[in-house]
PDB file of C-alpha atoms in Angstrom:
ATOM      1  CA  UNK A  29      86.204  -2.009  49.506  1.00  0.00           C
ATOM      2  CA  UNK A  30      89.238  -2.152  47.225  1.00  0.00           C
ATOM      3  CA  UNK A  31      91.297   0.935  46.440  1.00  0.00           C
ATOM      4  CA  UNK A  32      90.402   0.646  42.742  1.00  0.00           C
ATOM      5  CA  UNK A  33      86.690   0.683  43.564  1.00  0.00           C
ATOM      6  CA  UNK A  34      87.135   3.625  45.943  1.00  0.00           C
ATOM      7  CA  UNK A  35      89.074   5.593  43.316  1.00  0.00           C
ATOM      8  CA  UNK A  36      86.285   4.936  40.806  1.00  0.00           C
ATOM      9  CA  UNK A  37      83.753   6.310  43.307  1.00  0.00           C
ATOM     10  CA  UNK A  38      85.897   9.379  44.051  1.00  0.00           C
ATOM     11  CA  UNK A  39      86.394  10.127  40.340  1.00  0.00           C
ATOM     12  CA  UNK A  40      82.638   9.808  39.780  1.00  0.00           C
ATOM     13  CA  UNK A  41      81.734  12.049  42.735  1.00  0.00           C
ATOM     14  CA  UNK A  42      79.389  14.955  41.978  1.00  0.00           C
ATOM     15  CA  UNK A  43      78.541  15.849  45.601  1.00  0.00           C
ATOM     16  CA  UNK A  44      79.244  19.580  45.304  1.00  0.00           C
ATOM     17  CA  UNK A  45      79.191  20.015  41.526  1.00  0.00           C
ATOM     18  CA  UNK A  46      76.579  22.781  41.699  1.00  0.00           C
ATOM     19  CA  UNK A  47      79.022  24.865  43.778  1.00  0.00           C
ATOM     20  CA  UNK A  48      81.978  24.409  41.421  1.00  0.00           C
ATOM     21  CA  UNK A  49      82.501  27.057  38.723  1.00  0.00           C
ATOM     22  CA  UNK A  50      83.936  24.593  36.194  1.00  0.00           C
ATOM     23  CA  UNK A  51      82.006  21.513  37.259  1.00  0.00           C
ATOM     24  CA  UNK A  52      83.300  18.404  39.002  1.00  0.00           C
ATOM     25  CA  UNK A  53      86.508  16.741  37.877  1.00  0.00           C
ATOM     26  CA  UNK A  54      88.048  14.938  40.868  1.00  0.00           C
ATOM     27  CA  UNK A  55      91.824  14.628  40.539  1.00  0.00           C
ATOM     28  CA  UNK A  56      93.512  11.878  42.559  1.00  0.00           C
ATOM     29  CA  UNK A  57      96.379   9.400  42.155  1.00  0.00           C
ATOM     30  CA  UNK A  58      96.994   6.425  44.445  1.00  0.00           C
ATOM     31  CA  UNK A  59      98.231   2.851  44.751  1.00  0.00           C
ATOM     32  CA  UNK A  60      98.335   0.465  47.706  1.00  0.00           C
ATOM     33  CA  UNK A  61     102.137   0.396  47.341  1.00  0.00           C
ATOM     34  CA  UNK A  62     102.715   4.170  47.580  1.00  0.00           C
ATOM     35  CA  UNK A  63     105.005   5.087  50.505  1.00  0.00           C
ATOM     36  CA  UNK A  64     104.496   8.858  50.125  1.00  0.00           C
ATOM     37  CA  UNK A  65     101.286  10.887  50.211  1.00  0.00           C
ATOM     38  CA  UNK A  66     101.196  14.381  48.757  1.00  0.00           C
ATOM     39  CA  UNK A  67      98.277  16.193  50.378  1.00  0.00           C
ATOM     40  CA  UNK A  68      97.707  19.594  48.837  1.00  0.00           C
ATOM     41  CA  UNK A  69      94.774  21.990  48.962  1.00  0.00           C
ATOM     42  CA  UNK A  70      92.784  21.482  45.735  1.00  0.00           C
ATOM     43  CA  UNK A  71      93.508  21.386  42.005  1.00  0.00           C
ATOM     44  CA  UNK A  72      94.012  24.698  40.252  1.00  0.00           C
ATOM     45  CA  UNK A  73      92.476  25.726  36.946  1.00  0.00           C
ATOM     46  CA  UNK A  74      95.290  24.183  34.850  1.00  0.00           C
ATOM     47  CA  UNK A  75      95.082  20.891  36.734  1.00  0.00           C
ATOM     48  CA  UNK A  76      91.300  20.885  36.302  1.00  0.00           C
ATOM     49  CA  UNK A  77      91.856  21.223  32.539  1.00  0.00           C
ATOM     50  CA  UNK A  78      94.515  18.490  32.265  1.00  0.00           C
ATOM     51  CA  UNK A  79      93.300  16.113  34.984  1.00  0.00           C
ATOM     52  CA  UNK A  80      96.944  15.634  36.032  1.00  0.00           C
ATOM     53  CA  UNK A  81      97.846  16.682  39.612  1.00  0.00           C
ATOM     54  CA  UNK A  82     100.459  19.413  39.969  1.00  0.00           C
ATOM     55  CA  UNK A  83     100.641  19.832  36.199  1.00  0.00           C
ATOM     56  CA  UNK A  84     101.692  23.466  36.548  1.00  0.00           C
ATOM     57  CA  UNK A  85     104.603  25.629  37.815  1.00  0.00           C
ATOM     58  CA  UNK A  86     103.779  24.570  41.398  1.00  0.00           C
ATOM     59  CA  UNK A  87     104.396  20.987  40.348  1.00  0.00           C
ATOM     60  CA  UNK A  88     107.730  21.884  38.768  1.00  0.00           C
ATOM     61  CA  UNK A  89     108.910  23.391  42.045  1.00  0.00           C
ATOM     62  CA  UNK A  90     107.487  20.519  44.102  1.00  0.00           C
ATOM     63  CA  UNK A  91     109.292  17.928  41.962  1.00  0.00           C
ATOM     64  CA  UNK A  92     112.483  19.940  42.415  1.00  0.00           C
ATOM     65  CA  UNK A  93     111.985  19.936  46.196  1.00  0.00           C
ATOM     66  CA  UNK A  94     111.407  16.170  46.111  1.00  0.00           C
ATOM     67  CA  UNK A  95     114.372  15.547  43.829  1.00  0.00           C
ATOM     68  CA  UNK A  96     112.319  13.433  41.403  1.00  0.00           C
ATOM     69  CA  UNK A  97     111.535  13.443  37.681  1.00  0.00           C
ATOM     70  CA  UNK A  98     108.012  13.695  36.244  1.00  0.00           C
ATOM     71  CA  UNK A  99     107.847   9.963  35.473  1.00  0.00           C
ATOM     72  CA  UNK A 100     108.532   9.054  39.110  1.00  0.00           C
ATOM     73  CA  UNK A 101     106.203  11.740  40.426  1.00  0.00           C
ATOM     74  CA  UNK A 102     103.320  10.429  38.314  1.00  0.00           C
ATOM     75  CA  UNK A 103     103.996   6.795  39.194  1.00  0.00           C
ATOM     76  CA  UNK A 104     101.157   5.992  41.619  1.00  0.00           C
ATOM     77  CA  UNK A 105     103.268   3.161  43.060  1.00  0.00           C
ATOM     78  CA  UNK A 106     105.632   5.857  44.393  1.00  0.00           C
ATOM     79  CA  UNK A 107     103.385   8.822  45.163  1.00  0.00           C
ATOM     80  CA  UNK A 108      99.759   9.005  46.204  1.00  0.00           C
ATOM     81  CA  UNK A 109      98.458  12.489  45.404  1.00  0.00           C
ATOM     82  CA  UNK A 110      95.240  13.372  47.196  1.00  0.00           C
ATOM     83  CA  UNK A 111      94.345  17.024  47.811  1.00  0.00           C
ATOM     84  CA  UNK A 112      91.963  18.042  50.581  1.00  0.00           C
ATOM     85  CA  UNK A 113      89.417  18.870  47.886  1.00  0.00           C
ATOM     86  CA  UNK A 114      89.541  16.762  44.730  1.00  0.00           C
ATOM     87  CA  UNK A 115      87.984  19.402  42.442  1.00  0.00           C
ATOM     88  CA  UNK A 116      88.952  22.922  41.417  1.00  0.00           C
ATOM     89  CA  UNK A 117      86.992  25.215  43.782  1.00  0.00           C
ATOM     90  CA  UNK A 118      87.283  28.420  41.774  1.00  0.00           C
ATOM     91  CA  UNK A 119      89.195  31.650  42.268  1.00  0.00           C
ATOM     92  CA  UNK A 120      88.686  34.407  44.825  1.00  0.00           C
ATOM     93  CA  UNK A 121      90.260  37.833  45.285  1.00  0.00           C
ATOM     94  CA  UNK A 122      93.606  36.525  46.531  1.00  0.00           C
ATOM     95  CA  UNK A 123      93.940  33.223  44.684  1.00  0.00           C
ATOM     96  CA  UNK A 124      92.111  29.925  44.552  1.00  0.00           C
ATOM     97  CA  UNK A 125      89.213  29.413  46.950  1.00  0.00           C
ATOM     98  CA  UNK A 126      89.491  26.898  49.813  1.00  0.00           C
ATOM     99  CA  UNK A 127      88.719  23.246  49.076  1.00  0.00           C
ATOM    100  CA  UNK A 128      85.040  22.422  49.247  1.00  0.00           C
ATOM    101  CA  UNK A 129      84.142  21.447  52.847  1.00  0.00           C
ATOM    102  CA  UNK A 130      82.203  18.343  51.745  1.00  0.00           C
ATOM    103  CA  UNK A 131      85.198  16.556  50.269  1.00  0.00           C
ATOM    104  CA  UNK A 132      87.483  15.604  53.170  1.00  0.00           C
ATOM    105  CA  UNK A 133      84.704  14.281  55.474  1.00  0.00           C
ATOM    106  CA  UNK A 134      83.294  12.242  52.608  1.00  0.00           C
ATOM    107  CA  UNK A 135      86.470  10.626  51.262  1.00  0.00           C
ATOM    108  CA  UNK A 136      89.661  11.277  53.211  1.00  0.00           C
ATOM    109  CA  UNK A 137      89.579   8.609  55.936  1.00  0.00           C
ATOM    110  CA  UNK A 138      88.326   5.991  53.466  1.00  0.00           C
ATOM    111  CA  UNK A 139      91.192   6.738  51.101  1.00  0.00           C
ATOM    112  CA  UNK A 140      93.888   6.742  53.784  1.00  0.00           C
ATOM    113  CA  UNK A 141      92.555   3.417  55.070  1.00  0.00           C
ATOM    114  CA  UNK A 142      93.315   1.924  51.644  1.00  0.00           C
ATOM    115  CA  UNK A 143      96.940   3.183  51.619  1.00  0.00           C
ATOM    116  CA  UNK A 144      98.665   0.800  54.062  1.00  0.00           C
ATOM    117  CA  UNK A 145     102.254   1.456  52.943  1.00  0.00           C
ATOM    118  CA  UNK A 146     102.342   5.211  53.602  1.00  0.00           C
ATOM    119  CA  UNK A 147     105.401   6.282  55.578  1.00  0.00           C
ATOM    120  CA  UNK A 148     105.532   9.994  54.791  1.00  0.00           C
ATOM    121  CA  UNK A 149     102.763  12.552  54.305  1.00  0.00           C
ATOM    122  CA  UNK A 150     103.624  15.892  52.754  1.00  0.00           C
ATOM    123  CA  UNK A 151     100.982  18.284  54.078  1.00  0.00           C
ATOM    124  CA  UNK A 152     101.095  21.235  51.689  1.00  0.00           C
ATOM    125  CA  UNK A 153      99.384  24.450  52.724  1.00  0.00           C
ATOM    126  CA  UNK A 154      97.136  25.374  55.620  1.00  0.00           C
ATOM    127  CA  UNK A 155      94.173  23.103  54.899  1.00  0.00           C
ATOM    128  CA  UNK A 156      96.258  19.952  54.501  1.00  0.00           C
ATOM    129  CA  UNK A 157      98.469  20.853  57.460  1.00  0.00           C
ATOM    130  CA  UNK A 158      95.525  21.493  59.782  1.00  0.00           C
ATOM    131  CA  UNK A 159      93.752  18.260  58.834  1.00  0.00           C
ATOM    132  CA  UNK A 160      96.753  15.951  58.905  1.00  0.00           C
ATOM    133  CA  UNK A 161      98.269  17.336  62.098  1.00  0.00           C
ATOM    134  CA  UNK A 162      94.869  17.014  63.790  1.00  0.00           C
ATOM    135  CA  UNK A 163      95.177  13.259  63.192  1.00  0.00           C
ATOM    136  CA  UNK A 164      98.380  13.135  65.268  1.00  0.00           C
ATOM    137  CA  UNK A 165      97.299  13.168  68.907  1.00  0.00           C
ATOM    138  CA  UNK A 166     100.687  14.004  70.381  1.00  0.00           C
ATOM    139  CA  UNK A 167     101.515  17.105  68.355  1.00  0.00           C
ATOM    140  CA  UNK A 168     101.383  20.724  69.383  1.00  0.00           C
ATOM    141  CA  UNK A 169      99.658  23.169  67.071  1.00  0.00           C
ATOM    142  CA  UNK A 170     100.996  26.578  66.132  1.00  0.00           C
ATOM    143  CA  UNK A 171      99.151  29.735  65.158  1.00  0.00           C
ATOM    144  CA  UNK A 172     100.657  30.291  61.720  1.00  0.00           C
ATOM    145  CA  UNK A 173     101.778  28.174  58.806  1.00  0.00           C
ATOM    146  CA  UNK A 174     105.274  29.633  59.130  1.00  0.00           C
ATOM    147  CA  UNK A 175     105.532  28.591  62.795  1.00  0.00           C
ATOM    148  CA  UNK A 176     104.240  25.124  62.025  1.00  0.00           C
ATOM    149  CA  UNK A 177     106.638  24.610  59.124  1.00  0.00           C
ATOM    150  CA  UNK A 178     109.488  25.977  61.257  1.00  0.00           C
ATOM    151  CA  UNK A 179     108.754  23.234  63.804  1.00  0.00           C
ATOM    152  CA  UNK A 180     108.732  20.530  61.126  1.00  0.00           C
ATOM    153  CA  UNK A 181     111.032  18.254  63.143  1.00  0.00           C
ATOM    154  CA  UNK A 182     108.244  17.717  65.689  1.00  0.00           C
ATOM    155  CA  UNK A 183     106.250  15.794  63.070  1.00  0.00           C
ATOM    156  CA  UNK A 184     109.156  14.206  61.193  1.00  0.00           C
ATOM    157  CA  UNK A 185     109.551  11.580  59.773  1.00  0.00           C
ATOM    158  CA  UNK A 186     105.814  10.807  59.473  1.00  0.00           C
ATOM    159  CA  UNK A 187     104.444  14.184  58.349  1.00  0.00           C
ATOM    160  CA  UNK A 188     106.155  17.194  56.809  1.00  0.00           C
ATOM    161  CA  UNK A 189     104.158  20.450  56.920  1.00  0.00           C
ATOM    162  CA  UNK A 190     105.132  22.506  53.880  1.00  0.00           C
ATOM    163  CA  UNK A 191     104.365  25.830  52.236  1.00  0.00           C
ATOM    164  CA  UNK A 192     102.636  25.571  48.895  1.00  0.00           C
ATOM    165  CA  UNK A 193     105.184  25.453  46.039  1.00  0.00           C
ATOM    166  CA  UNK A 194     103.167  28.006  44.061  1.00  0.00           C
ATOM    167  CA  UNK A 195     104.989  30.983  42.516  1.00  0.00           C
ATOM    168  CA  UNK A 196     102.609  33.045  44.698  1.00  0.00           C
ATOM    169  CA  UNK A 197     104.799  31.946  47.626  1.00  0.00           C
ATOM    170  CA  UNK A 198     108.062  33.314  46.210  1.00  0.00           C
ATOM    171  CA  UNK A 199     108.039  36.081  48.827  1.00  0.00           C
ATOM    172  CA  UNK A 200     107.499  33.553  51.650  1.00  0.00           C
ATOM    173  CA  UNK A 201     110.430  31.487  50.386  1.00  0.00           C
ATOM    174  CA  UNK A 202     112.603  34.599  50.146  1.00  0.00           C
ATOM    175  CA  UNK A 203     111.721  35.550  53.738  1.00  0.00           C
ATOM    176  CA  UNK A 204     112.261  31.991  54.984  1.00  0.00           C
ATOM    177  CA  UNK A 205     115.392  30.750  53.198  1.00  0.00           C
ATOM    178  CA  UNK A 206     115.876  28.064  55.878  1.00  0.00           C
ATOM    179  CA  UNK A 207     113.127  25.989  54.252  1.00  0.00           C
ATOM    180  CA  UNK A 208     114.976  25.323  51.001  1.00  0.00           C
ATOM    181  CA  UNK A 209     118.371  25.341  52.734  1.00  0.00           C
ATOM    182  CA  UNK A 210     117.594  23.017  55.664  1.00  0.00           C
ATOM    183  CA  UNK A 211     114.320  21.194  55.066  1.00  0.00           C
ATOM    184  CA  UNK A 212     114.435  20.380  51.359  1.00  0.00           C
ATOM    185  CA  UNK A 213     117.702  18.358  51.547  1.00  0.00           C
ATOM    186  CA  UNK A 214     116.228  16.271  54.402  1.00  0.00           C
ATOM    187  CA  UNK A 215     113.080  15.745  52.335  1.00  0.00           C
ATOM    188  CA  UNK A 216     115.086  14.670  49.294  1.00  0.00           C
ATOM    189  CA  UNK A 217     117.072  12.160  51.362  1.00  0.00           C
ATOM    190  CA  UNK A 218     113.895  10.675  52.862  1.00  0.00           C
ATOM    191  CA  UNK A 219     112.168  10.456  49.468  1.00  0.00           C
ATOM    192  CA  UNK A 220     115.200   8.723  47.969  1.00  0.00           C
ATOM    193  CA  UNK A 221     115.295   6.227  50.865  1.00  0.00           C
ATOM    194  CA  UNK A 222     111.577   5.461  50.594  1.00  0.00           C
ATOM    195  CA  UNK A 223     111.674   4.997  46.835  1.00  0.00           C
ATOM    196  CA  UNK A 224     114.883   2.912  46.655  1.00  0.00           C
TER     197      UNK A 224
END
């Protein structure tokens, strides 16, 4: 199956529509040439409305961390953007709900199989980190997101576990200044190398 055909199938998916508060609107961006995969949790309400991944304050911060402009970020030849759940799952008491459990088993391996040029996966948030690190047989797992991100060099340069760039994580970033001080410059250098 070609990537274009797979993307058409993903965008037409209605597998869990009855469980989605705003209906199904799968959001994904990919090209066979993309060297970088951004694997987040699931689209938020604003992304559901626009259909554009990371089209919100989280995206502004993420683009800053990557050191890229919007045009580059939304160029599928540069960045594949595939959250663990392709549709907005709704909101709970402490933020957005987890990605729907049907999505990753249904689509993730198929999609990754069609992205042969990937050299770096940015695993953003617990769900993406857990799934992507489980695919690496030689890695050690840690109990918390903070511990896992702190041991980022164990997965580098193939996978970078990251906190979510959401403004909700401002306190985490304040408590862990080493991430923006030490990790972000390494990320920016690697992104620049991969995109040059």
